[in-house]
Amino acid sequence: MWRKLKLPIAGEWFTPTGLNFNSIDARPETTWVHFSLGDSNGITGQGEITDTQVGERIAPIVARLANNLRGEKLTTDSDVIALNNLTIEQLETDITLATAVSGLRCAIADALSQVLQLPLVDYLRELHGHEGKTDRKVQLYSNINRALKPTFDGPSDRSPDGFAEMAQRAMEAGFTTIKCAPFDECQAPFNNPGVPREAEIGLNRIRATKDVIGPDRTLLVDCHSRFDLQSALALEPELREAGVGWFEEPVDPITAAEDLRVISDKAQITMAGAEMGYGVSLFAKLMEEDVLDVVMPDVKFCGGPVEAYLIGRELEPRWQGSVSMHCPSGPLSLLASAHATAAFGAEIPLEHAVYEADWRHEVLEPFEIVKDGYLELPHGPGLGARIDPVAIAMRGNQWTE
């Protein structure tokens, strides 16, 4: 039985009065977008709403929802749902709304844990009576895909050799698991049966990467839902032969769950995905119905760090090694994801988009510390770090809605 932390404690709560947004340009295709929710006592909670995967600006939605929180005594991050009269069904089916709510829930959890003078990881566990100590270092796996995208200085090398070189760099930095997304040229439907011709260059990228990392390190492959049922079934043996550790989202696990269940049933490789899902119920359903072997909640979409923790807390005791947080995002989301990962004790390392920007660690104050394949959680209450105004001034923008 979980022991609930009774809030407010000694009359403590968080009452937001101010909202500010900022963005930082990481690469031509990536702009990290954040916001700060502050009160009159100097407490500020932060969240990330980067919309790369959503394709729509989230800031106006955050501003609309936050307006209904002004002056309210918030004692839990889920107050954003209740005070805006939202339903779980809405959040499961509207990714833009889920992104805005997830960001607000993150900022509120950050603020409340500061009010209580607890690091977020401890707040999550105390909130639900989760006993024991947590490690302040969180193991990461390296997603090399963003590092292989164009930079402000020009195009990057997405040849097989380019993938292999980036994997080598990650290994030398201490990462033991590498993930890539090699199937740029693919998008179902295809003109030929079996393995699509368009997939051959992707398979060459995989083979080159695996040759470099060797048999003792793990290679994960993300397909970004570029295939369909038949092409995914044809591709799976090729990935297995190449030594791939998991087959991530050959089709969308939320909109094409029936197809993915068929693929999962026939596949011998671990099936992973559902990065765009919201809430404990959806992720539990994907496991209960044998759609996936590993679910991948993303703190930006799944409901924020509290919901991410609850997903892990619910699923891991039932299916050991079933939760791996998705995070190809900026340092604020990685930090929130690390707190949640440490809190529920994930077996699988947390995703980290390596080398997207050489100055990435400077975005947070104190700096993000990634060493030997681990992220070190900063000391202090809440997330323990803030977006540095200097980084915004140098590389981004700030505004109000």
CSV table of N, CA, C and O in Angstrom, one decimal, residues 13-133:
chain,number,residue,atom,x,y,z
A,13,TRP,N,1.7,25.5,-0.3
A,13,TRP,CA,1.2,25.2,-1.7
A,13,TRP,C,1.9,26.2,-2.7
A,13,TRP,O,2.8,26.9,-2.3
A,14,PHE,N,1.5,26.1,-3.9
A,14,PHE,CA,2.1,26.9,-4.9
A,14,PHE,C,1.0,27.7,-5.7
A,14,PHE,O,0.1,27.0,-6.2
A,15,THR,N,1.1,29.0,-5.7
A,15,THR,CA,0.1,29.8,-6.3
A,15,THR,C,0.7,30.6,-7.5
A,15,THR,O,1.4,31.6,-7.2
A,16,PRO,N,0.6,30.2,-8.7
A,16,PRO,CA,1.3,30.8,-9.8
A,16,PRO,C,0.6,32.2,-10.1
A,16,PRO,O,-0.6,32.4,-10.1
A,17,THR,N,1.5,33.1,-10.4
A,17,THR,CA,1.1,34.5,-10.8
A,17,THR,C,1.7,35.0,-12.1
A,17,THR,O,1.2,35.9,-12.7
A,18,GLY,N,2.8,34.4,-12.5
A,18,GLY,CA,3.5,34.8,-13.7
A,18,GLY,C,3.9,33.7,-14.6
A,18,GLY,O,4.2,32.6,-14.2
A,19,LEU,N,4.0,34.0,-15.9
A,19,LEU,CA,4.3,33.0,-16.9
A,19,LEU,C,5.2,33.6,-18.0
A,19,LEU,O,4.9,34.6,-18.6
A,20,ASN,N,6.4,33.0,-18.2
A,20,ASN,CA,7.3,33.5,-19.3
A,20,ASN,C,7.8,32.3,-20.1
A,20,ASN,O,8.0,31.2,-19.5
A,21,PHE,N,8.1,32.5,-21.4
A,21,PHE,CA,8.6,31.5,-22.3
A,21,PHE,C,10.0,31.9,-22.8
A,21,PHE,O,10.3,33.0,-22.8
A,22,ASN,N,10.7,30.8,-23.1
A,22,ASN,CA,12.0,31.1,-23.8
A,22,ASN,C,12.3,29.9,-24.7
A,22,ASN,O,11.7,28.8,-24.6
A,23,SER,N,13.2,30.2,-25.7
A,23,SER,CA,13.6,29.2,-26.6
A,23,SER,C,15.1,29.3,-26.9
A,23,SER,O,15.7,30.4,-26.8
A,24,ILE,N,15.7,28.2,-27.2
A,24,ILE,CA,17.1,28.1,-27.5
A,24,ILE,C,17.3,27.3,-28.8
A,24,ILE,O,16.8,26.2,-28.9
A,25,ASP,N,18.0,27.9,-29.8
A,25,ASP,CA,18.2,27.2,-31.1
A,25,ASP,C,19.4,26.2,-30.9
A,25,ASP,O,20.5,26.6,-30.7
A,26,ALA,N,19.1,24.9,-31.0
A,26,ALA,CA,20.2,23.9,-30.9
A,26,ALA,C,20.8,23.6,-32.3
A,26,ALA,O,22.0,23.5,-32.4
A,27,ARG,N,19.9,23.3,-33.2
A,27,ARG,CA,20.2,23.0,-34.6
A,27,ARG,C,19.2,23.6,-35.5
A,27,ARG,O,18.1,24.0,-35.0
A,28,PRO,N,19.4,23.7,-36.8
A,28,PRO,CA,18.3,24.2,-37.7
A,28,PRO,C,17.0,23.5,-37.6
A,28,PRO,O,15.9,24.1,-37.7
A,29,GLU,N,17.0,22.2,-37.2
A,29,GLU,CA,15.8,21.5,-37.1
A,29,GLU,C,15.3,21.3,-35.6
A,29,GLU,O,14.2,20.8,-35.4
A,30,THR,N,16.0,21.9,-34.7
A,30,THR,CA,15.7,21.8,-33.3
A,30,THR,C,15.8,23.1,-32.5
A,30,THR,O,16.9,23.7,-32.5
A,31,THR,N,14.7,23.5,-32.0
A,31,THR,CA,14.6,24.6,-31.0
A,31,THR,C,14.0,24.1,-29.7
A,31,THR,O,12.9,23.7,-29.7
A,32,TRP,N,14.8,24.2,-28.6
A,32,TRP,CA,14.3,23.8,-27.3
A,32,TRP,C,13.4,24.9,-26.8
A,32,TRP,O,13.8,26.1,-26.7
A,33,VAL,N,12.2,24.6,-26.4
A,33,VAL,CA,11.2,25.6,-26.0
A,33,VAL,C,10.8,25.3,-24.5
A,33,VAL,O,10.5,24.2,-24.2
A,34,HIS,N,10.9,26.3,-23.6
A,34,HIS,CA,10.6,26.1,-22.2
A,34,HIS,C,9.7,27.2,-21.7
A,34,HIS,O,9.5,28.2,-22.4
A,35,PHE,N,9.2,27.1,-20.5
A,35,PHE,CA,8.5,28.2,-19.9
A,35,PHE,C,8.8,28.1,-18.4
A,35,PHE,O,9.1,27.1,-17.8
A,36,SER,N,8.5,29.2,-17.7
A,36,SER,CA,8.7,29.3,-16.2
A,36,SER,C,7.4,29.8,-15.7
A,36,SER,O,6.8,30.8,-16.2
A,37,LEU,N,6.9,29.1,-14.6
A,37,LEU,CA,5.7,29.5,-13.9
A,37,LEU,C,6.1,29.9,-12.5
A,37,LEU,O,6.6,29.1,-11.7
A,38,GLY,N,5.9,31.2,-12.2
A,38,GLY,CA,6.4,31.7,-10.9
A,38,GLY,C,5.3,32.2,-10.0
A,38,GLY,O,4.1,32.5,-10.4
A,39,ASP,N,5.6,32.3,-8.7
A,39,ASP,CA,4.7,32.9,-7.7
A,39,ASP,C,5.3,34.2,-7.1
A,39,ASP,O,6.4,34.6,-7.4
A,40,SER,N,4.5,34.7,-6.1
A,40,SER,CA,5.0,36.0,-5.5
A,40,SER,C,6.1,35.8,-4.5
A,40,SER,O,6.6,36.8,-4.0
A,41,ASN,N,6.4,34.5,-4.2
A,41,ASN,CA,7.4,34.3,-3.2
A,41,ASN,C,8.8,33.9,-3.8
A,41,ASN,O,9.7,33.5,-3.1
A,42,GLY,N,8.9,34.0,-5.1
A,42,GLY,CA,10.2,33.7,-5.8
A,42,GLY,C,10.4,32.3,-6.2
A,42,GLY,O,11.4,31.9,-6.7
A,43,ILE,N,9.3,31.5,-6.0
A,43,ILE,CA,9.4,30.1,-6.4
A,43,ILE,C,9.1,30.0,-7.9
A,43,ILE,O,8.1,30.6,-8.4
A,44,THR,N,9.9,29.3,-8.7
A,44,THR,CA,9.7,29.2,-10.1
A,44,THR,C,9.8,27.8,-10.6
A,44,THR,O,10.8,27.1,-10.3
A,45,GLY,N,8.7,27.2,-11.2
A,45,GLY,CA,8.8,25.9,-11.7
A,45,GLY,C,8.9,26.0,-13.2
A,45,GLY,O,8.4,26.9,-13.9
A,46,GLN,N,9.7,25.0,-13.8
A,46,GLN,CA,10.0,25.1,-15.2
A,46,GLN,C,9.5,23.8,-16.0
A,46,GLN,O,9.5,22.7,-15.4
A,47,GLY,N,9.2,23.9,-17.2
A,47,GLY,CA,8.8,22.8,-18.1
A,47,GLY,C,9.3,23.0,-19.5
A,47,GLY,O,9.6,24.2,-19.9
A,48,GLU,N,9.5,21.9,-20.2
A,48,GLU,CA,9.9,22.0,-21.6
A,48,GLU,C,8.7,21.6,-22.5
A,48,GLU,O,8.0,20.6,-22.3
A,49,ILE,N,8.5,22.4,-23.6
A,49,ILE,CA,7.4,22.1,-24.5
A,49,ILE,C,7.9,22.1,-26.0
A,49,ILE,O,7.2,22.5,-26.9
A,50,THR,N,9.1,21.7,-26.1
A,50,THR,CA,9.7,21.6,-27.5
A,50,THR,C,8.7,20.8,-28.4
A,50,THR,O,8.3,19.7,-28.0
A,51,ASP,N,8.4,21.4,-29.6
A,51,ASP,CA,7.3,20.8,-30.4
A,51,ASP,C,7.8,20.2,-31.7
A,51,ASP,O,7.1,20.0,-32.6
A,52,THR,N,9.1,19.7,-31.7
A,52,THR,CA,9.7,19.1,-32.9
A,52,THR,C,8.8,17.9,-33.4
A,52,THR,O,8.6,17.8,-34.6
A,53,GLN,N,8.3,17.1,-32.4
A,53,GLN,CA,7.6,15.9,-32.8
A,53,GLN,C,6.1,16.2,-33.0
A,53,GLN,O,5.3,15.4,-33.5
A,54,VAL,N,5.7,17.4,-32.6
A,54,VAL,CA,4.2,17.7,-32.6
A,54,VAL,C,3.9,18.5,-33.8
A,54,VAL,O,2.8,18.3,-34.4
A,55,GLY,N,4.7,19.5,-34.2
A,55,GLY,CA,4.5,20.2,-35.4
A,55,GLY,C,3.5,21.4,-35.2
A,55,GLY,O,3.0,21.9,-36.2
A,56,GLU,N,3.3,21.8,-34.0
A,56,GLU,CA,2.4,22.9,-33.7
A,56,GLU,C,2.9,23.6,-32.5
A,56,GLU,O,3.4,23.0,-31.5
A,57,ARG,N,2.8,25.0,-32.5
A,57,ARG,CA,3.2,25.7,-31.3
A,57,ARG,C,2.4,25.4,-30.1
A,57,ARG,O,1.2,25.4,-30.1
A,58,ILE,N,3.1,25.1,-29.0
A,58,ILE,CA,2.4,24.7,-27.7
A,58,ILE,C,2.2,25.9,-26.8
A,58,ILE,O,1.3,25.9,-26.0
A,59,ALA,N,3.0,26.9,-26.9
A,59,ALA,CA,3.0,28.0,-26.0
A,59,ALA,C,1.6,28.7,-25.8
A,59,ALA,O,1.2,28.9,-24.7
A,60,PRO,N,0.9,28.9,-26.9
A,60,PRO,CA,-0.4,29.6,-26.7
A,60,PRO,C,-1.4,28.7,-25.9
A,60,PRO,O,-2.2,29.2,-25.1
A,61,ILE,N,-1.3,27.4,-26.0
A,61,ILE,CA,-2.1,26.4,-25.2
A,61,ILE,C,-1.7,26.5,-23.8
A,61,ILE,O,-2.6,26.5,-22.9
A,62,VAL,N,-0.4,26.5,-23.5
A,62,VAL,CA,0.1,26.6,-22.1
A,62,VAL,C,-0.4,27.9,-21.5
A,62,VAL,O,-0.9,27.9,-20.4
A,63,ALA,N,-0.4,29.0,-22.2
A,63,ALA,CA,-0.8,30.3,-21.7
A,63,ALA,C,-2.3,30.2,-21.4
A,63,ALA,O,-2.7,30.7,-20.3
A,64,ARG,N,-3.1,29.6,-22.2
A,64,ARG,CA,-4.6,29.5,-22.0
A,64,ARG,C,-4.8,28.7,-20.7
A,64,ARG,O,-5.7,29.1,-19.9
A,65,LEU,N,-4.2,27.5,-20.6
A,65,LEU,CA,-4.4,26.7,-19.5
A,65,LEU,C,-3.9,27.3,-18.2
A,65,LEU,O,-4.5,27.2,-17.1
A,66,ALA,N,-2.7,27.9,-18.3
A,66,ALA,CA,-2.1,28.5,-17.1
A,66,ALA,C,-3.0,29.7,-16.6
A,66,ALA,O,-2.9,30.0,-15.4
A,67,ASN,N,-3.7,30.4,-17.4
A,67,ASN,CA,-4.5,31.5,-17.0
A,67,ASN,C,-5.6,31.0,-16.0
A,67,ASN,O,-5.9,31.8,-15.1
A,68,ASN,N,-6.0,29.8,-16.1
A,68,ASN,CA,-7.0,29.3,-15.1
A,68,ASN,C,-6.4,28.8,-13.8
A,68,ASN,O,-7.1,28.3,-12.9
A,69,LEU,N,-5.0,28.8,-13.8
A,69,LEU,CA,-4.3,28.5,-12.5
A,69,LEU,C,-3.9,29.7,-11.7
A,69,LEU,O,-3.6,29.5,-10.5
A,70,ARG,N,-3.9,30.8,-12.3
A,70,ARG,CA,-3.5,32.1,-11.6
A,70,ARG,C,-4.3,32.3,-10.3
A,70,ARG,O,-5.5,32.3,-10.3
A,71,GLY,N,-3.6,32.5,-9.2
A,71,GLY,CA,-4.2,32.8,-8.0
A,71,GLY,C,-4.8,31.6,-7.2
A,71,GLY,O,-5.3,31.7,-6.1
A,72,GLU,N,-4.7,30.4,-7.8
A,72,GLU,CA,-5.2,29.2,-7.2
A,72,GLU,C,-4.1,28.6,-6.3
A,72,GLU,O,-2.9,28.6,-6.6
A,73,LYS,N,-4.5,27.9,-5.2
A,73,LYS,CA,-3.6,27.2,-4.3
A,73,LYS,C,-3.4,25.8,-4.9
A,73,LYS,O,-4.2,24.9,-4.6
A,74,LEU,N,-2.3,25.6,-5.6
A,74,LEU,CA,-2.1,24.3,-6.2
A,74,LEU,C,-1.3,23.4,-5.2
A,74,LEU,O,-0.3,23.8,-4.7
A,75,THR,N,-1.9,22.2,-5.0
A,75,THR,CA,-1.2,21.3,-4.0
A,75,THR,C,-0.7,20.0,-4.8
A,75,THR,O,-0.1,19.2,-4.1
A,76,THR,N,-1.1,19.9,-6.0
A,76,THR,CA,-0.6,18.7,-6.8
A,76,THR,C,-0.6,19.1,-8.3
A,76,THR,O,-1.3,20.0,-8.7
A,77,ASP,N,0.3,18.5,-9.0
A,77,ASP,CA,0.5,18.8,-10.4
A,77,ASP,C,-0.8,18.5,-11.2
A,77,ASP,O,-1.0,19.1,-12.3
A,78,SER,N,-1.6,17.6,-10.8
A,78,SER,CA,-2.8,17.2,-11.5
A,78,SER,C,-3.9,18.3,-11.4
A,78,SER,O,-4.9,18.2,-12.1
A,79,ASP,N,-3.7,19.3,-10.6
A,79,ASP,CA,-4.6,20.4,-10.5
A,79,ASP,C,-4.8,21.1,-11.8
A,79,ASP,O,-5.9,21.7,-12.1
A,80,VAL,N,-3.8,21.0,-12.7
A,80,VAL,CA,-3.9,21.7,-14.0
A,80,VAL,C,-5.0,21.0,-14.8
A,80,VAL,O,-5.7,21.6,-15.6
A,81,ILE,N,-5.2,19.7,-14.6
A,81,ILE,CA,-6.3,19.0,-15.3
A,81,ILE,C,-7.7,19.3,-14.7
A,81,ILE,O,-8.6,19.7,-15.5
A,82,ALA,N,-7.8,19.3,-13.4
A,82,ALA,CA,-9.0,19.6,-12.7
A,82,ALA,C,-9.5,21.0,-13.0
A,82,ALA,O,-10.7,21.2,-13.3
A,83,LEU,N,-8.6,22.0,-12.8
A,83,LEU,CA,-9.0,23.4,-12.9
A,83,LEU,C,-9.3,23.8,-14.4
A,83,LEU,O,-9.8,24.9,-14.6
A,84,ASN,N,-8.9,23.0,-15.3
A,84,ASN,CA,-9.2,23.3,-16.7
A,84,ASN,C,-10.3,22.3,-17.3
A,84,ASN,O,-10.5,22.3,-18.5
A,85,ASN,N,-10.9,21.5,-16.4
A,85,ASN,CA,-12.0,20.6,-16.8
A,85,ASN,C,-11.6,19.7,-17.9
A,85,ASN,O,-12.4,19.5,-18.9
A,86,LEU,N,-10.4,19.1,-17.9
A,86,LEU,CA,-10.0,18.2,-18.9
A,86,LEU,C,-10.2,16.8,-18.5
A,86,LEU,O,-10.4,16.5,-17.3
A,87,THR,N,-10.3,15.9,-19.5
A,87,THR,CA,-10.5,14.5,-19.3
A,87,THR,C,-9.2,13.7,-19.8
A,87,THR,O,-8.5,14.2,-20.6
A,88,ILE,N,-9.1,12.6,-19.2
A,88,ILE,CA,-8.0,11.7,-19.7
A,88,ILE,C,-8.1,11.3,-21.1
A,88,ILE,O,-7.2,11.3,-21.9
A,89,GLU,N,-9.4,11.2,-21.6
A,89,GLU,CA,-9.6,10.8,-23.0
A,89,GLU,C,-9.2,11.9,-23.9
A,89,GLU,O,-8.6,11.7,-25.0
A,90,GLN,N,-9.4,13.2,-23.5
A,90,GLN,CA,-8.9,14.3,-24.3
A,90,GLN,C,-7.4,14.3,-24.4
A,90,GLN,O,-6.8,14.5,-25.5
A,91,LEU,N,-6.7,14.0,-23.3
A,91,LEU,CA,-5.2,14.0,-23.3
A,91,LEU,C,-4.7,12.8,-24.0
A,91,LEU,O,-3.6,12.9,-24.6
A,92,GLU,N,-5.3,11.7,-24.0
A,92,GLU,CA,-4.9,10.5,-24.8
A,92,GLU,C,-5.0,10.7,-26.3
A,92,GLU,O,-4.2,10.1,-27.0
A,93,THR,N,-5.9,11.6,-26.7
A,93,THR,CA,-6.1,11.7,-28.2
A,93,THR,C,-5.7,13.0,-28.8
A,93,THR,O,-5.7,13.2,-30.0
A,94,ASP,N,-5.3,14.0,-28.0
A,94,ASP,CA,-4.8,15.3,-28.5
A,94,ASP,C,-3.4,15.6,-28.0
A,94,ASP,O,-3.2,16.0,-26.9
A,95,ILE,N,-2.5,15.3,-28.9
A,95,ILE,CA,-1.0,15.4,-28.5
A,95,ILE,C,-0.6,16.8,-28.2
A,95,ILE,O,0.2,17.0,-27.3
A,96,THR,N,-1.2,17.8,-28.8
A,96,THR,CA,-0.8,19.2,-28.5
A,96,THR,C,-1.3,19.6,-27.1
A,96,THR,O,-0.6,20.2,-26.3
A,97,LEU,N,-2.5,19.2,-26.8
A,97,LEU,CA,-3.0,19.4,-25.4
A,97,LEU,C,-2.2,18.7,-24.4
A,97,LEU,O,-1.9,19.2,-23.3
A,98,ALA,N,-1.9,17.4,-24.7
A,98,ALA,CA,-1.1,16.6,-23.8
A,98,ALA,C,0.3,17.2,-23.6
A,98,ALA,O,0.8,17.1,-22.4
A,99,THR,N,0.9,17.8,-24.6
A,99,THR,CA,2.2,18.4,-24.5
A,99,THR,C,2.1,19.6,-23.5
A,99,THR,O,3.0,19.8,-22.6
A,100,ALA,N,1.1,20.4,-23.7
A,100,ALA,CA,0.9,21.6,-22.8
A,100,ALA,C,0.7,21.2,-21.4
A,100,ALA,O,1.3,21.8,-20.5
A,101,VAL,N,-0.2,20.2,-21.2
A,101,VAL,CA,-0.5,19.8,-19.8
A,101,VAL,C,0.7,19.1,-19.2
A,101,VAL,O,1.0,19.3,-18.0
A,102,SER,N,1.5,18.3,-20.0
A,102,SER,CA,2.7,17.7,-19.4
A,102,SER,C,3.7,18.7,-19.0
A,102,SER,O,4.4,18.6,-17.9
A,103,GLY,N,3.9,19.8,-19.8
A,103,GLY,CA,4.8,20.9,-19.4
A,103,GLY,C,4.4,21.5,-18.1
A,103,GLY,O,5.2,21.8,-17.3
A,104,LEU,N,3.1,21.8,-18.0
A,104,LEU,CA,2.6,22.5,-16.8
A,104,LEU,C,2.7,21.6,-15.6
A,104,LEU,O,3.0,22.0,-14.5
A,105,ARG,N,2.4,20.3,-15.8
A,105,ARG,CA,2.5,19.4,-14.7
A,105,ARG,C,4.0,19.3,-14.2
A,105,ARG,O,4.2,19.2,-13.0
A,106,CYS,N,4.9,19.3,-15.2
A,106,CYS,CA,6.3,19.3,-14.8
A,106,CYS,C,6.7,20.6,-14.0
A,106,CYS,O,7.3,20.5,-12.9
A,107,ALA,N,6.2,21.7,-14.5
A,107,ALA,CA,6.6,23.0,-13.8
A,107,ALA,C,5.9,23.0,-12.4
A,107,ALA,O,6.6,23.5,-11.4
A,108,ILE,N,4.7,22.6,-12.2
A,108,ILE,CA,4.1,22.6,-10.9
A,108,ILE,C,4.8,21.6,-10.0
A,108,ILE,O,5.0,21.9,-8.8
A,109,ALA,N,5.1,20.4,-10.5
A,109,ALA,CA,5.8,19.5,-9.6
A,109,ALA,C,7.2,20.0,-9.2
A,109,ALA,O,7.6,19.9,-8.0
A,110,ASP,N,7.9,20.7,-10.1
A,110,ASP,CA,9.1,21.3,-9.8
A,110,ASP,C,8.9,22.4,-8.7
A,110,ASP,O,9.7,22.4,-7.7
A,111,ALA,N,7.9,23.2,-8.8
A,111,ALA,CA,7.6,24.2,-7.9
A,111,ALA,C,7.2,23.7,-6.5
A,111,ALA,O,7.7,24.1,-5.5
A,112,LEU,N,6.3,22.7,-6.5
A,112,LEU,CA,5.9,22.1,-5.2
A,112,LEU,C,7.0,21.4,-4.5
A,112,LEU,O,7.1,21.5,-3.2
A,113,SER,N,7.9,20.7,-5.2
A,113,SER,CA,9.0,20.1,-4.5
A,113,SER,C,10.0,21.1,-4.0
A,113,SER,O,10.7,20.9,-2.9
A,114,GLN,N,10.1,22.3,-4.6
A,114,GLN,CA,10.9,23.4,-4.1
A,114,GLN,C,10.3,24.0,-2.8
A,114,GLN,O,10.9,24.2,-1.8
A,115,VAL,N,8.9,24.1,-2.8
A,115,VAL,CA,8.2,24.6,-1.6
A,115,VAL,C,8.5,23.7,-0.4
A,115,VAL,O,8.7,24.1,0.7
A,116,LEU,N,8.5,22.4,-0.7
A,116,LEU,CA,8.7,21.4,0.4
A,116,LEU,C,10.2,21.1,0.6
A,116,LEU,O,10.5,20.3,1.4
A,117,GLN,N,11.1,21.8,-0.1
A,117,GLN,CA,12.5,21.7,0.0
A,117,GLN,C,13.0,20.2,-0.2
A,117,GLN,O,13.8,19.7,0.5
A,118,LEU,N,12.5,19.6,-1.2
A,118,LEU,CA,12.8,18.3,-1.6
A,118,LEU,C,13.3,18.2,-3.1
A,118,LEU,O,12.7,18.9,-3.9
A,119,PRO,N,14.4,17.5,-3.3
A,119,PRO,CA,14.7,17.2,-4.7
A,119,PRO,C,13.5,16.5,-5.4
A,119,PRO,O,12.8,15.7,-4.7
A,120,LEU,N,13.3,16.7,-6.7
A,120,LEU,CA,12.1,16.1,-7.3
A,120,LEU,C,12.1,14.6,-7.2
A,120,LEU,O,11.0,14.1,-6.9
A,121,VAL,N,13.2,13.9,-7.3
A,121,VAL,CA,13.2,12.5,-7.1
A,121,VAL,C,12.7,12.1,-5.8
A,121,VAL,O,11.9,11.1,-5.7
A,122,ASP,N,13.0,12.8,-4.7
A,122,ASP,CA,12.5,12.4,-3.4
A,122,ASP,C,11.1,12.8,-3.2
A,122,ASP,O,10.3,12.1,-2.5
A,123,TYR,N,10.7,13.9,-3.8
A,123,TYR,CA,9.3,14.4,-3.8
A,123,TYR,C,8.4,13.3,-4.4
A,123,TYR,O,7.3,12.9,-3.9
A,124,LEU,N,8.8,12.7,-5.6
A,124,LEU,CA,8.0,11.7,-6.3
A,124,LEU,C,7.8,10.5,-5.4
A,124,LEU,O,6.7,9.9,-5.3
A,125,ARG,N,8.9,10.1,-4.7
A,125,ARG,CA,8.8,8.9,-3.9
A,125,ARG,C,8.0,9.1,-2.6
A,125,ARG,O,7.2,8.3,-2.2
A,126,GLU,N,8.3,10.3,-2.0
A,126,GLU,CA,7.6,10.6,-0.7
A,126,GLU,C,6.1,10.8,-1.0
A,126,GLU,O,5.2,10.4,-0.2
A,127,LEU,N,5.8,11.3,-2.1
A,127,LEU,CA,4.4,11.6,-2.5
A,127,LEU,C,3.5,10.3,-2.5
A,127,LEU,O,2.4,10.3,-2.2
A,128,HIS,N,4.2,9.2,-2.8
A,128,HIS,CA,3.5,7.9,-3.0
A,128,HIS,C,4.1,6.8,-2.1
A,128,HIS,O,3.9,5.6,-2.3
A,129,GLY,N,4.7,7.3,-1.0
A,129,GLY,CA,5.2,6.3,0.0
A,129,GLY,C,6.1,5.3,-0.5
A,129,GLY,O,6.1,4.1,-0.1
A,130,HIS,N,7.0,5.6,-1.4
A,130,HIS,CA,8.0,4.7,-2.0
A,130,HIS,C,9.3,4.8,-1.1
A,130,HIS,O,10.0,5.7,-1.2
A,131,GLU,N,9.5,3.7,-0.4
A,131,GLU,CA,10.6,3.7,0.6
A,131,GLU,C,11.9,3.4,-0.1
A,131,GLU,O,12.0,2.9,-1.2
A,132,GLY,N,13.0,3.7,0.7
A,132,GLY,CA,14.3,3.4,0.2
A,132,GLY,C,15.0,4.6,-0.4
A,132,GLY,O,14.4,5.6,-0.7
A,133,LYS,N,16.3,4.4,-0.7
A,133,LYS,CA,17.2,5.4,-1.2
A,133,LYS,C,17.2,5.3,-2.7
A,133,LYS,O,17.1,4.2,-3.3
